[in-house]
Amino acid sequence: MYFPVGWPKRVGLALPGEGACIRHICCDAVKILVAAVGDDFLGIWYANPLIPIAYFRRSQDSLRQYGSNQLIVWKPDSRQLAVLSAGGALLLYQLDFDANGSGILLQVDPPAASLKRDSAELFIKENIPRLSLRELCSVTLGSVITTVCCISLSELLLATQSCELLRLQWAQLEQAENELEVPALAAIKLRDIPFYVQQQQAQQGSARNVPPLSRDSYVASLEYSPFIGGCAAVFSDRRAAFLIANHLKFETDHMHGFWVPDVEDASVCSVNHKFRLLAYGQESSGVNVYAIDDATGGLEFSHRLMLTENVLPGSLGAVNELKWSPDGCVLAVSWTNGGLSLWSTFGALLMSTLSWDFGLNVDLLRQNPLKLRRLEWSTEGYQLFMLTQEQLQGSRDKEQSNVLQLQFVKSALSMNPCMTTNPHILLQGDDCLYLNQGNNLERTYAGSQSTFPSSGSSDQATATDSDSDCLELKQSPHTGSILTESKYWTVLQLPLNYAATNWPIRYAAIDADGLHLAVAGRTGLAHYSLVNRRWKLFGNESQEKDFVVSGGLLWWQGFVVMGCYSLLDRTDELRCYPAECKLDNQFGHKLQVRAPVISLNSFRHQLIVLTADGIVSLFNMTKKSAYALDIECAYELDVKSICIHPACIVSLTVTNLKNELKPQGQQLAEQAETIIVNVCGRILMIQRDAGEQVPNTLLATCLASCVEVFWLSHSLERCAMRDCLWLYSGAHGMRVWLPILPPGRERREGEQGGAQRLHSFMSKRIMLGFPLKLYPLVVLFDNVIVLGVENESTLYANEEGSHFSLPFATMERKSQIYLHKVLRQLIKRNLGYSAWEIAQSCRSLPYFPHALELLLHEVLEEEATSKQPIPDAQLPSILDFIREFPVYLETIVQCARKTEIALWPYLFSMAGKPKELFQLCLQSEQLDTAASYLIILQNLEPSVVSKQYATMLLDIALQQRKWELAKDLIRFLKAIDPNEIDSPRSSMVVNVKIAPPPQVNTQQQVNQNADAFNMVLGPIARERSFSTTVTSNLPKDKQALPGAGVPPVAESSSSGPPTVVRRRSTKQRETFCIDLILQRHARQLLQNHKLMDLGYMCAYLDFHLVTWLSQEAEKAAKLDDFAGALLALHAELQLPSPFPPPSKDDFAQLRGSHRQAGGGGSSSQTSESGYFSLATPNGAATQSPQLQPSIKEEEAEEPQQPSSLPVLKTRSESQLSFDNFRYRRLYSLPASEDDLAVDPLPAKLSIKLRYLLQLFSEANCTDYALVLSILLQDAASISRIVNGIIRSESVHTCRRTETALKQLSHSTFEHSGSLYRGFVLTLQPHIYLLEQYIQSLGDAANTPLQDVGTASEQGVDAVTGIHELEDEEEDFVPKSQQANGNQWMVTTADLRPNHQRLTRHASLESNGNATMVSGSSAQSTPTQRQMPRQSSGEREGCRLM
Amino acid sequence: MIEIKAKLLRADSAIYATGERVECLIEFTHKVFPDEQGSTKNRNANEASQENLAWASAQLHCYRKTSYSNSSTDRTAELTEMIGRTALDAVTQAPGEVIVATKPKILFCDLRLQPRETKIYFFNEFVPRDGPPTYRGHDIRYFYKITIATQRVKSKVQTLTVPIRVLPIPVIARPDELPVTVETNEELAPTNPFLDKREISELEISWHHLKNVTARRAPKFYRISNKRGFVGRFCLFKQAYKLGEDIVGSLDFSQCQVRCVQFSVKLQQQELPLRPQPVQSQSHQLHSQSSVGDDVSSINSFDMASIASGVVADNLHKSATSGSARDKEASAPTGKLMTISTTHQVCYATLQTQVVVPIPLHVTPTFRTDLVDVRWRLHFEFVTTTLMDFGSPNPESGELKAPSELPVETMVWNLPVTIYAANPLQIYAPNQTFSLLIK
């Protein structure tokens, strides 16, 4: 879990002021000093800060004699170094601490104040020792020394070209003065020791030297590990071996070796101590890793590291360097042709530079910028020194250093495995911490919208009005969750005071809530509160310097608990410090332990500690107060028997997880009983026997091997996956060990039933494995998600030659859902019930449907593409499982759409026919899902079928007002190529090969049939045969084949002609059909008076309403019952009923009148929308192309009087000139002032209505135009319509309109509280006008029409009848008076002019209501003026009547 | 006893951008404690059973607390403003001056709760677009709180406050930038009232804009040299950053004439007090500042140390202005400085390295109000030495020891950067529930 950060630094390690190629870098045992050799010099550096201490340059003589420097070996006490030269000699250097010097390279500030340093961090606190370096001696042996390794504190192992191994004391080297023969007391002649191919053969007694060492081969590379008890070696003939001695004294007699099987081209080797692994790099660019078989002591193949991604096979070249990180968690691998990669212990790829983005101009194949020769991990693995290969020539390259230093950040788990219990990703750098908290889910409230743009659901941010601000929620708030982007990394820098002397961070820990952090460096500790963002350091610095944290650091209930070594007392201790107090020993709690703490962990109140003497101690922690706690040892357990060395125990924990779950009642929740230990990657579970007090190591059971990290989900989790053990095993993927509970019902019975029944319901555990794409750092059990970090890279500059042209490494948090993987494994094992239970508990997760989809997809891909027949296909059971969830239909189609078409037949043969699924969607009203199925149908079925279904869906979509969907469907329907309509899907041909695996016998037969058929006839014949059965899909077709027994050849021939015919017909039908549907629906809408829907429909579907309406003007767009239509419209628009029951009295009426005035106001306000029908002042004039001859004179007069005032002087002239513009101006004035308090017709709605009105009038649908005008209370529009009708010279229409208006006014006045009472009054002149006109046309009109007219005339007063006979002038005036006065009463003629003037006056002043009425009446006057002339012209006609 | 609990819906980060909607669930519970329950049993059941609140309202306030002396006219103006305000305002007056307040929203009137009954109310409110961000500086503080006030009949008003953090999203000054973010040319289509146009919120546009501004640009190179010679070359890839991003720069010391022993880079916040000015639209200033930023950089780039030694850091891009910078130096105020993060490297042996300065998520981005101007800068200190070797020539053979002392000189350099807000959802700042007990 190491992740590189940033660019590598380039450092110059040559002598100051020079540039030279560095051959080898080696850190000393404690990683404080770094030694680097060039060809002729050795330099000693301080590791951090990287500052040179001393150099030694060899003389020319020495160089000539022994050759240039090659390899460094440190003595473990850091006092001596041995450098291996190219000539095979060993040069010994002594490093002495110079006590009298005060340090080196102390920076001295100049006297000028402005040039002095003033920041604290610039004063280096680190005390860099002054060291002196001298050459002791040079040692040569009889033969050339090929490699050296250090095997103990005092001993070296040398390999010579004569194939011998020599064990030497460092002291011996010293004594062996210049070029003296070293006494070869411990020379092991490798040619004499037995080599085995496998341990088994040795046991069989066939101790043959198979295959023997070749004559001149020697050990080229060697590494020793005390935990393994032997050496990994690579011979010069590229064979790899493992050398081991029976006991630690390496002697020829007691040694034997193993040839590493299958590795014939080894190049390098490396040993992992902690996990006891041997890694051999190969020429073929792979790395084989072997573990030690405990039973036989031989090698056991563990895994192979092979880079496959972004790499051409064979392009990498040989592995030229392998290095395990100091903690054994990571293996760095580099290749001769360039590239570096990091692998976790058991083979998960963490990072590879070959997948980095180097930019376009870098060809990784030919010239990899990162060609590395040597690698060396620095302190704690935070840096990796990389030596690049020397560039061939070039003046500049000489000066360029070949040392790169790459910075790393590692997971806190690598050092502190007890951190697996918390849900935060914590990474540690050398002086900073990276923290990523929070899961990917953002909680949302169902009724709200998050307004931030990037959260994805912002589109309706403005849709809901802000009125819904404070509402009471009836039940507990329904909060869902949505996926969000990952959170930013929080980077915490270590405080300077601490970091300056305690660099680097060794342990880091965070508490479960993510509020407290603790870090421990070289000495002491510091902790940080994320709440107040403050570090807490030891107040007393000497206390900080007095102890070293070892073994682990953890938080427990506000205390930081650690294992440590006290430098003062020289004892090993457990210490606890409370977070709330000052960090001081007086508040701390100390408990001495016998040996150094290696690892610790806690579970609830229990602390488990492993010490170096191989004892596991269990402590009970009790919190006494906020600042004090008590630790008591419960029991101790010797674990020496289960591990080679306690240091091999990677991690351990205590838990109450059990192999077999006992019923809840018997479980002791407080006392954890099981210890789980990870020994070299093997997970051992040590259980406590029922009767015993202490667990017994003999009862340890091995659960798994190759485990790097493990997590435990405790019973506290919400998810069904409780009490699980999660194991991550690198290349072997993730494994979960989960309990299988009997179905809930049985379980309950089991609990009720006595103990005798218990055992039969005892649940078992099961281990499930699945691969993971990322390296898991955190398992979120509740969210069934794994969080990890991935290495990404960005290219900052493409400056040629600069190392900044390398990619900049960054870290990104990634997550992966594992739910589907677990479900699949469970279903595979016939544990569907458990799977169902788990799935059920995860249903609220936003990605649950996605998980199901993945589940289906994975199985489908696997089974449909498998070459061999699958004995028991999993797909049916998976489908059965998904069917349990309501998202079944959706899941199937989503999955299908993401897979190849070739796999569809297999899927649908199991999941059901797409047509049936489509039908199901329709039944369950999942229209969008159904639409998705159309695409499947389109691909699997003849176009006719998909068309038919699309049409069906279109119908339903229209009915359900899913306009967007309908729009898409129409596009879909129109996109079907008519030529294609009968051609079969090409996919059908492909997928016959991968037909569904047989389930029933008959189907099997079909399969064979189809296959044979395909082979014989080829795809073309097959194609045609499908077109015959138009409606059948694949399975049907197949069944039809054997059933009918018709030879396919005949079928294909017979099917030819009909298709042609159909093609032609459908082509025509194509667009016609859609139009038909749309028209039918539009008609329905119109008939039901659903005008709004009609509006939406034509807006979304590009339906030409005007054209259609003009066709329908005499059919569907006719209205018989105007009042009914108005009523229906009101209902649809959710307005108050126009004709409220009479029980509503004056108040209602008052409100109604207010309402009406408001309506007028809004209409004038919204007129800016452009849909206002009166927008053009002379609209009436332009709209009258066919004027009556009688009006023509008037028309000529009209333009002459535009300047006449609205106040009437001569009533005939001024009324005429009262044009729309003036009307509007006058009219809107009071409305805008007074009627703000009244609720108008909603603005948006009114715009829509006006738009519709425009459409209807354009299409000459006068009936609807009238209704809409009334709804809008737009008198001008009505007058225009009436004019239009009159101009149309159709008695029939006139009569109809007249009837309608009369009917309307009748029903209005029947209901006293009607909204339109006032407005309808203004209509009366129009009715009269129409009547007059009808009368004038009377002779032309036939009797039945008149009958209709008279029949519906009942509502109109007798008054009109009377006035008909009187003089027209006289007759007209009272009517307008009546309208003004707002009452139905006859007034005398002589009063009229004054009265009218008065009314107008009043209305202008205050009364909006009156204004509106008078205005509209005034507005209607021009037509009224016209009418008398007409009627006078046609007086005879009137008289006749 | 009634317990009021307020919990922000956005549990993972109690952080909002200006113009975002704060959503809060407010829970009123009639709490019955076991001991109390015992006593109520004895009493009349009816009397104790119901709890009653007369009203409750919720409101979002932005406060300012400052040590700047406000002009007296302001004071009086405020006092006169106070007259005629409601009682609730007087209550919330306590922590500082209210500078932005939303309209109070009434949650309920006359709430009656049965024992153990709970009622939940949903409060939402837009964070005012023109308010300042949450900021805690030396002399001035801006902070936001949701105030939930309630009152029992015949007792005083009680309030519960829920603090939230507000990040500034600059308002776009030029509305002609708006269509840039519209994907289609819907504008050209005739408007049909039945077609809903997807409206792009102003916040969304600002966010797009912010993304553009903080995108990576062509790198800028700065030559660093002092009177003794060339020290190195610094490269910065962009000038504007979002919270949580790393400021990444590269330093190249190869072919230097003066060795840089160590350097430190500090991210510093500058708080510049402004004289009380007539209120200007803050948004405009926010925007204009980013454009002005470059000019400022040339003025402020060099400070006392480098000048005293006669060192002119040679800025490749600004070489023309660097000479005149010295004269203007005195006039540039530094204001109050706060160092937020520091990176320090000993680069004695380093030839090429990088500077990565993380911008913490808890800081306040660059902003300006009528009282204060908050800016950000990178403060560099380079410790240099002319001693390229160990003071003695490298030997032909034998030992070479490091000298005990190394004469150094320090040069400093300031480079202004602009910091913008980040997406609040990507910041993890869990919030707790706030509660109030009314007895």
mmCIF file of N, CA and C in Angstrom, chain A residues 7 10 12 16 18 53 55 57 105-108 110 115 118-119 121-122 130 133 442 445 448 451-452 454 469-473 487-488 493 795 799 803 1171, chain B residues 9-10 20-21 23 105 119-120 122 191 216 233 262 264 266 342 344 349 351-352 354 362 381 394-396 398-400 402-404 406 408 410 423 425-426 428:
data_model
loop_
_atom_site.group_PDB
_atom_site.id
_atom_site.type_symbol
_atom_site.label_atom_id
_atom_site.label_comp_id
_atom_site.label_asym_id
_atom_site.label_seq_id
_atom_site.Cartn_x
_atom_site.Cartn_y
_atom_site.Cartn_z
ATOM 1 N N TRP A 7 6.844 14.273 -8.471
ATOM 2 C CA TRP A 7 7.934 13.873 -9.347
ATOM 3 C C TRP A 7 9.039 13.271 -8.492
ATOM 4 N N ARG A 10 15.737 14.848 -8.268
ATOM 5 C CA ARG A 10 17.050 14.429 -8.765
ATOM 6 C C ARG A 10 18.096 14.944 -7.788
ATOM 7 N N GLY A 12 22.253 14.939 -6.473
ATOM 8 C CA GLY A 12 23.647 14.684 -6.844
ATOM 9 C C GLY A 12 24.386 14.157 -5.639
ATOM 10 N N PRO A 16 31.340 17.064 -3.895
ATOM 11 C CA PRO A 16 30.790 18.400 -4.119
ATOM 12 C C PRO A 16 31.469 19.082 -5.297
ATOM 13 N N GLU A 18 31.305 18.243 -8.278
ATOM 14 C CA GLU A 18 31.602 17.334 -9.375
ATOM 15 C C GLU A 18 30.324 16.642 -9.816
ATOM 16 N N ILE A 53 28.486 13.849 4.596
ATOM 17 C CA ILE A 53 29.276 13.897 5.820
ATOM 18 C C ILE A 53 30.753 13.722 5.475
ATOM 19 N N TYR A 55 33.666 11.850 2.453
ATOM 20 C CA TYR A 55 33.934 11.117 1.209
ATOM 21 C C TYR A 55 35.275 10.428 1.355
ATOM 22 N N ARG A 57 38.060 9.118 -1.541
ATOM 23 C CA ARG A 57 38.368 8.844 -2.939
ATOM 24 C C ARG A 57 39.551 7.888 -3.001
ATOM 25 N N LEU A 105 28.552 21.280 8.575
ATOM 26 C CA LEU A 105 27.802 22.165 7.696
ATOM 27 C C LEU A 105 26.796 23.015 8.461
ATOM 28 N N LEU A 106 27.247 23.496 9.597
ATOM 29 C CA LEU A 106 26.383 24.404 10.358
ATOM 30 C C LEU A 106 26.265 25.691 9.571
ATOM 31 N N GLN A 107 25.056 26.121 9.407
ATOM 32 C CA GLN A 107 24.880 27.296 8.575
ATOM 33 C C GLN A 107 25.106 28.554 9.399
ATOM 34 N N VAL A 108 25.898 29.432 8.867
ATOM 35 C CA VAL A 108 26.240 30.658 9.580
ATOM 36 C C VAL A 108 25.642 31.829 8.831
ATOM 37 N N PRO A 110 25.068 35.658 7.728
ATOM 38 C CA PRO A 110 25.918 36.840 7.590
ATOM 39 C C PRO A 110 25.497 37.911 8.578
ATOM 40 N N LEU A 115 19.827 39.535 5.563
ATOM 41 C CA LEU A 115 20.200 38.290 4.907
ATOM 42 C C LEU A 115 20.127 37.109 5.855
ATOM 43 N N ASP A 118 15.020 33.850 9.037
ATOM 44 C CA ASP A 118 14.109 34.202 10.135
ATOM 45 C C ASP A 118 13.003 33.189 10.362
ATOM 46 N N SER A 119 12.910 32.179 9.535
ATOM 47 C CA SER A 119 11.875 31.173 9.794
ATOM 48 C C SER A 119 12.459 30.046 10.601
ATOM 49 N N GLU A 121 11.844 26.921 10.604
ATOM 50 C CA GLU A 121 12.145 25.647 9.963
ATOM 51 C C GLU A 121 13.495 25.655 9.258
ATOM 52 N N LEU A 122 14.050 26.835 9.058
ATOM 53 C CA LEU A 122 15.317 26.889 8.351
ATOM 54 C C LEU A 122 16.502 26.585 9.271
ATOM 55 N N ARG A 130 29.491 14.233 13.090
ATOM 56 C CA ARG A 130 30.723 14.398 12.322
ATOM 57 C C ARG A 130 31.405 13.036 12.285
ATOM 58 N N LEU A 133 36.069 8.938 7.734
ATOM 59 C CA LEU A 133 36.027 7.725 6.935
ATOM 60 C C LEU A 133 37.469 7.383 6.562
ATOM 61 N N GLU A 442 -24.044 10.946 -0.236
ATOM 62 C CA GLU A 442 -24.493 12.218 0.298
ATOM 63 C C GLU A 442 -25.967 12.061 0.619
ATOM 64 N N TYR A 445 -32.640 14.891 1.149
ATOM 65 C CA TYR A 445 -34.007 14.836 1.606
ATOM 66 C C TYR A 445 -34.873 14.701 0.378
ATOM 67 N N SER A 448 -36.296 17.738 -1.417
ATOM 68 C CA SER A 448 -35.446 18.889 -1.658
ATOM 69 C C SER A 448 -34.514 18.613 -2.811
ATOM 70 N N THR A 451 -28.400 22.082 -4.348
ATOM 71 C CA THR A 451 -28.298 23.114 -5.357
ATOM 72 C C THR A 451 -26.917 23.201 -5.952
ATOM 73 N N PHE A 452 -26.017 22.431 -5.447
ATOM 74 C CA PHE A 452 -24.688 22.599 -5.986
ATOM 75 C C PHE A 452 -24.595 21.943 -7.343
ATOM 76 N N SER A 454 -22.382 20.515 -9.291
ATOM 77 C CA SER A 454 -21.705 19.274 -9.625
ATOM 78 C C SER A 454 -22.350 18.070 -8.961
ATOM 79 N N ASP A 469 -41.071 26.524 1.868
ATOM 80 C CA ASP A 469 -39.873 26.618 2.693
ATOM 81 C C ASP A 469 -39.975 25.858 4.012
ATOM 82 N N CYS A 470 -40.964 26.145 4.762
ATOM 83 C CA CYS A 470 -41.034 25.507 6.062
ATOM 84 C C CYS A 470 -42.254 24.609 6.101
ATOM 85 N N LEU A 471 -42.012 23.364 6.037
ATOM 86 C CA LEU A 471 -43.166 22.498 6.088
ATOM 87 C C LEU A 471 -42.973 21.494 7.207
ATOM 88 N N GLU A 472 -44.056 21.083 7.682
ATOM 89 C CA GLU A 472 -43.980 20.072 8.726
ATOM 90 C C GLU A 472 -43.934 18.729 8.051
ATOM 91 N N LEU A 473 -43.089 17.890 8.555
ATOM 92 C CA LEU A 473 -42.976 16.568 7.973
ATOM 93 C C LEU A 473 -43.798 15.622 8.824
ATOM 94 N N LYS A 487 -14.240 12.774 -1.676
ATOM 95 C CA LYS A 487 -13.850 13.964 -0.935
ATOM 96 C C LYS A 487 -12.388 14.297 -1.196
ATOM 97 N N TYR A 488 -12.068 15.517 -0.875
ATOM 98 C CA TYR A 488 -10.683 15.937 -1.005
ATOM 99 C C TYR A 488 -9.836 15.277 0.067
ATOM 100 N N GLN A 493 0.149 18.464 8.073
ATOM 101 C CA GLN A 493 1.591 18.469 8.217
ATOM 102 C C GLN A 493 1.941 18.335 9.680
ATOM 103 N N LEU A 795 0.533 14.834 -16.376
ATOM 104 C CA LEU A 795 1.720 15.376 -17.012
ATOM 105 C C LEU A 795 1.651 16.885 -16.898
ATOM 106 N N GLU A 799 8.611 19.612 -21.282
ATOM 107 C CA GLU A 799 9.900 20.191 -21.549
ATOM 108 C C GLU A 799 10.877 19.039 -21.798
ATOM 109 N N HIS A 803 13.463 16.560 -15.945
ATOM 110 C CA HIS A 803 12.764 15.431 -15.338
ATOM 111 C C HIS A 803 11.335 15.818 -14.980
ATOM 112 N N TYR A 1171 -48.300 36.682 -27.410
ATOM 113 C CA TYR A 1171 -49.425 35.847 -27.772
ATOM 114 C C TYR A 1171 -50.744 36.573 -27.552
ATOM 115 N N LEU B 9 -29.088 18.911 6.869
ATOM 116 C CA LEU B 9 -29.288 17.734 6.043
ATOM 117 C C LEU B 9 -27.969 17.241 5.473
ATOM 118 N N ARG B 10 -27.141 18.164 5.130
ATOM 119 C CA ARG B 10 -25.849 17.796 4.566
ATOM 120 C C ARG B 10 -24.938 17.420 5.723
ATOM 121 N N GLU B 20 -26.140 28.735 -2.492
ATOM 122 C CA GLU B 20 -26.669 27.395 -2.288
ATOM 123 C C GLU B 20 -27.807 27.449 -1.284
ATOM 124 N N ARG B 21 -28.489 26.333 -1.176
ATOM 125 C CA ARG B 21 -29.626 26.277 -0.283
ATOM 126 C C ARG B 21 -29.248 25.492 0.970
ATOM 127 N N GLU B 23 -30.332 23.424 4.044
ATOM 128 C CA GLU B 23 -31.512 22.655 4.414
ATOM 129 C C GLU B 23 -31.303 22.096 5.808
ATOM 130 N N LYS B 105 -38.540 32.818 8.761
ATOM 131 C CA LYS B 105 -39.614 31.944 8.305
ATOM 132 C C LYS B 105 -40.285 31.335 9.520
ATOM 133 N N LYS B 119 -42.328 16.399 16.382
ATOM 134 C CA LYS B 119 -42.692 16.985 15.097
ATOM 135 C C LYS B 119 -41.434 17.517 14.446
ATOM 136 N N ILE B 120 -41.343 17.250 13.162
ATOM 137 C CA ILE B 120 -40.146 17.658 12.443
ATOM 138 C C ILE B 120 -40.531 18.710 11.413
ATOM 139 N N PHE B 122 -39.033 21.288 8.310
ATOM 140 C CA PHE B 122 -37.975 21.394 7.319
ATOM 141 C C PHE B 122 -37.771 22.854 6.984
ATOM 142 N N THR B 191 -40.159 30.316 -28.692
ATOM 143 C CA THR B 191 -40.531 29.905 -27.349
ATOM 144 C C THR B 191 -41.970 29.408 -27.357
ATOM 145 N N ARG B 216 -5.542 24.531 -15.339
ATOM 146 C CA ARG B 216 -4.103 24.704 -15.469
ATOM 147 C C ARG B 216 -3.782 25.509 -16.720
ATOM 148 N N ARG B 233 15.652 27.955 -11.007
ATOM 149 C CA ARG B 233 14.504 28.359 -11.804
ATOM 150 C C ARG B 233 13.258 27.763 -11.166
ATOM 151 N N GLN B 262 18.902 25.231 1.417
ATOM 152 C CA GLN B 262 17.558 24.840 1.812
ATOM 153 C C GLN B 262 16.593 25.956 1.429
ATOM 154 N N SER B 264 12.285 27.278 2.019
ATOM 155 C CA SER B 264 10.970 27.001 2.576
ATOM 156 C C SER B 264 9.963 27.829 1.810
ATOM 157 N N LYS B 266 6.023 29.147 2.154
ATOM 158 C CA LYS B 266 4.888 29.248 3.070
ATOM 159 C C LYS B 266 3.692 29.796 2.314
ATOM 160 N N THR B 342 3.439 25.185 5.441
ATOM 161 C CA THR B 342 4.845 25.399 5.161
ATOM 162 C C THR B 342 5.430 24.140 4.543
ATOM 163 N N HIS B 344 9.249 22.696 3.642
ATOM 164 C CA HIS B 344 10.657 23.012 3.842
ATOM 165 C C HIS B 344 11.474 21.865 3.299
ATOM 166 N N ALA B 349 21.865 18.740 -1.806
ATOM 167 C CA ALA B 349 22.310 17.844 -2.866
ATOM 168 C C ALA B 349 21.306 17.782 -4.005
ATOM 169 N N LEU B 351 19.183 18.555 -7.216
ATOM 170 C CA LEU B 351 19.331 19.256 -8.482
ATOM 171 C C LEU B 351 17.981 19.720 -9.014
ATOM 172 N N GLN B 352 17.024 18.844 -8.903
ATOM 173 C CA GLN B 352 15.684 19.206 -9.353
ATOM 174 C C GLN B 352 14.706 18.706 -8.310
ATOM 175 N N GLN B 354 10.606 19.580 -6.306
ATOM 176 C CA GLN B 354 9.278 20.119 -6.482
ATOM 177 C C GLN B 354 8.838 20.805 -5.200
ATOM 178 N N HIS B 362 -9.851 24.207 5.311
ATOM 179 C CA HIS B 362 -10.572 25.022 6.290
ATOM 180 C C HIS B 362 -10.287 26.508 6.145
ATOM 181 N N GLU B 381 11.623 31.475 0.979
ATOM 182 C CA GLU B 381 12.906 31.852 1.569
ATOM 183 C C GLU B 381 13.944 30.878 1.043
ATOM 184 N N ASN B 394 38.713 19.080 -4.001
ATOM 185 C CA ASN B 394 38.493 17.640 -3.859
ATOM 186 C C ASN B 394 39.827 16.931 -4.019
ATOM 187 N N PRO B 395 40.107 15.998 -3.129
ATOM 188 C CA PRO B 395 41.422 15.341 -3.158
ATOM 189 C C PRO B 395 41.524 14.349 -4.314
ATOM 190 N N GLU B 396 42.778 14.101 -4.668
ATOM 191 C CA GLU B 396 43.025 13.079 -5.678
ATOM 192 C C GLU B 396 42.700 11.714 -5.097
ATOM 193 N N GLY B 398 41.989 9.816 -0.904
ATOM 194 C CA GLY B 398 41.907 10.020 0.533
ATOM 195 C C GLY B 398 40.594 10.647 0.933
ATOM 196 N N GLU B 399 40.547 11.051 2.158
ATOM 197 C CA GLU B 399 39.291 11.455 2.756
ATOM 198 C C GLU B 399 38.989 12.924 2.486
ATOM 199 N N LEU B 400 37.715 13.213 2.372
ATOM 200 C CA LEU B 400 37.250 14.595 2.274
ATOM 201 C C LEU B 400 36.107 14.744 3.263
ATOM 202 N N ALA B 402 33.273 16.992 5.402
ATOM 203 C CA ALA B 402 32.441 18.179 5.281
ATOM 204 C C ALA B 402 32.919 19.224 6.262
ATOM 205 N N PRO B 403 32.939 20.501 5.871
ATOM 206 C CA PRO B 403 33.353 21.543 6.802
ATOM 207 C C PRO B 403 32.318 21.695 7.903
ATOM 208 N N SER B 404 32.771 22.259 8.986
ATOM 209 C CA SER B 404 31.831 22.377 10.100
ATOM 210 C C SER B 404 30.884 23.552 9.903
ATOM 211 N N LEU B 406 29.125 26.630 7.306
ATOM 212 C CA LEU B 406 28.729 26.961 5.943
ATOM 213 C C LEU B 406 28.127 28.362 5.963
ATOM 214 N N VAL B 408 25.940 31.271 4.921
ATOM 215 C CA VAL B 408 24.721 31.306 4.103
ATOM 216 C C VAL B 408 24.148 32.707 4.037
ATOM 217 N N THR B 410 20.276 34.579 3.026
ATOM 218 C CA THR B 410 18.867 34.248 2.822
ATOM 219 C C THR B 410 18.229 35.275 1.909
ATOM 220 N N ASN B 423 -15.856 22.761 -4.202
ATOM 221 C CA ASN B 423 -17.192 22.193 -4.072
ATOM 222 C C ASN B 423 -17.405 21.758 -2.621
ATOM 223 N N LEU B 425 -19.360 19.844 -1.261
ATOM 224 C CA LEU B 425 -19.654 18.429 -1.046
ATOM 225 C C LEU B 425 -18.388 17.594 -0.988
ATOM 226 N N GLN B 426 -17.325 18.132 -1.511
ATOM 227 C CA GLN B 426 -16.105 17.338 -1.507
ATOM 228 C C GLN B 426 -15.274 17.577 -0.266
ATOM 229 N N TYR B 428 -14.921 17.213 3.665
ATOM 230 C CA TYR B 428 -15.494 16.425 4.741
ATOM 231 C C TYR B 428 -15.423 17.228 6.021
#
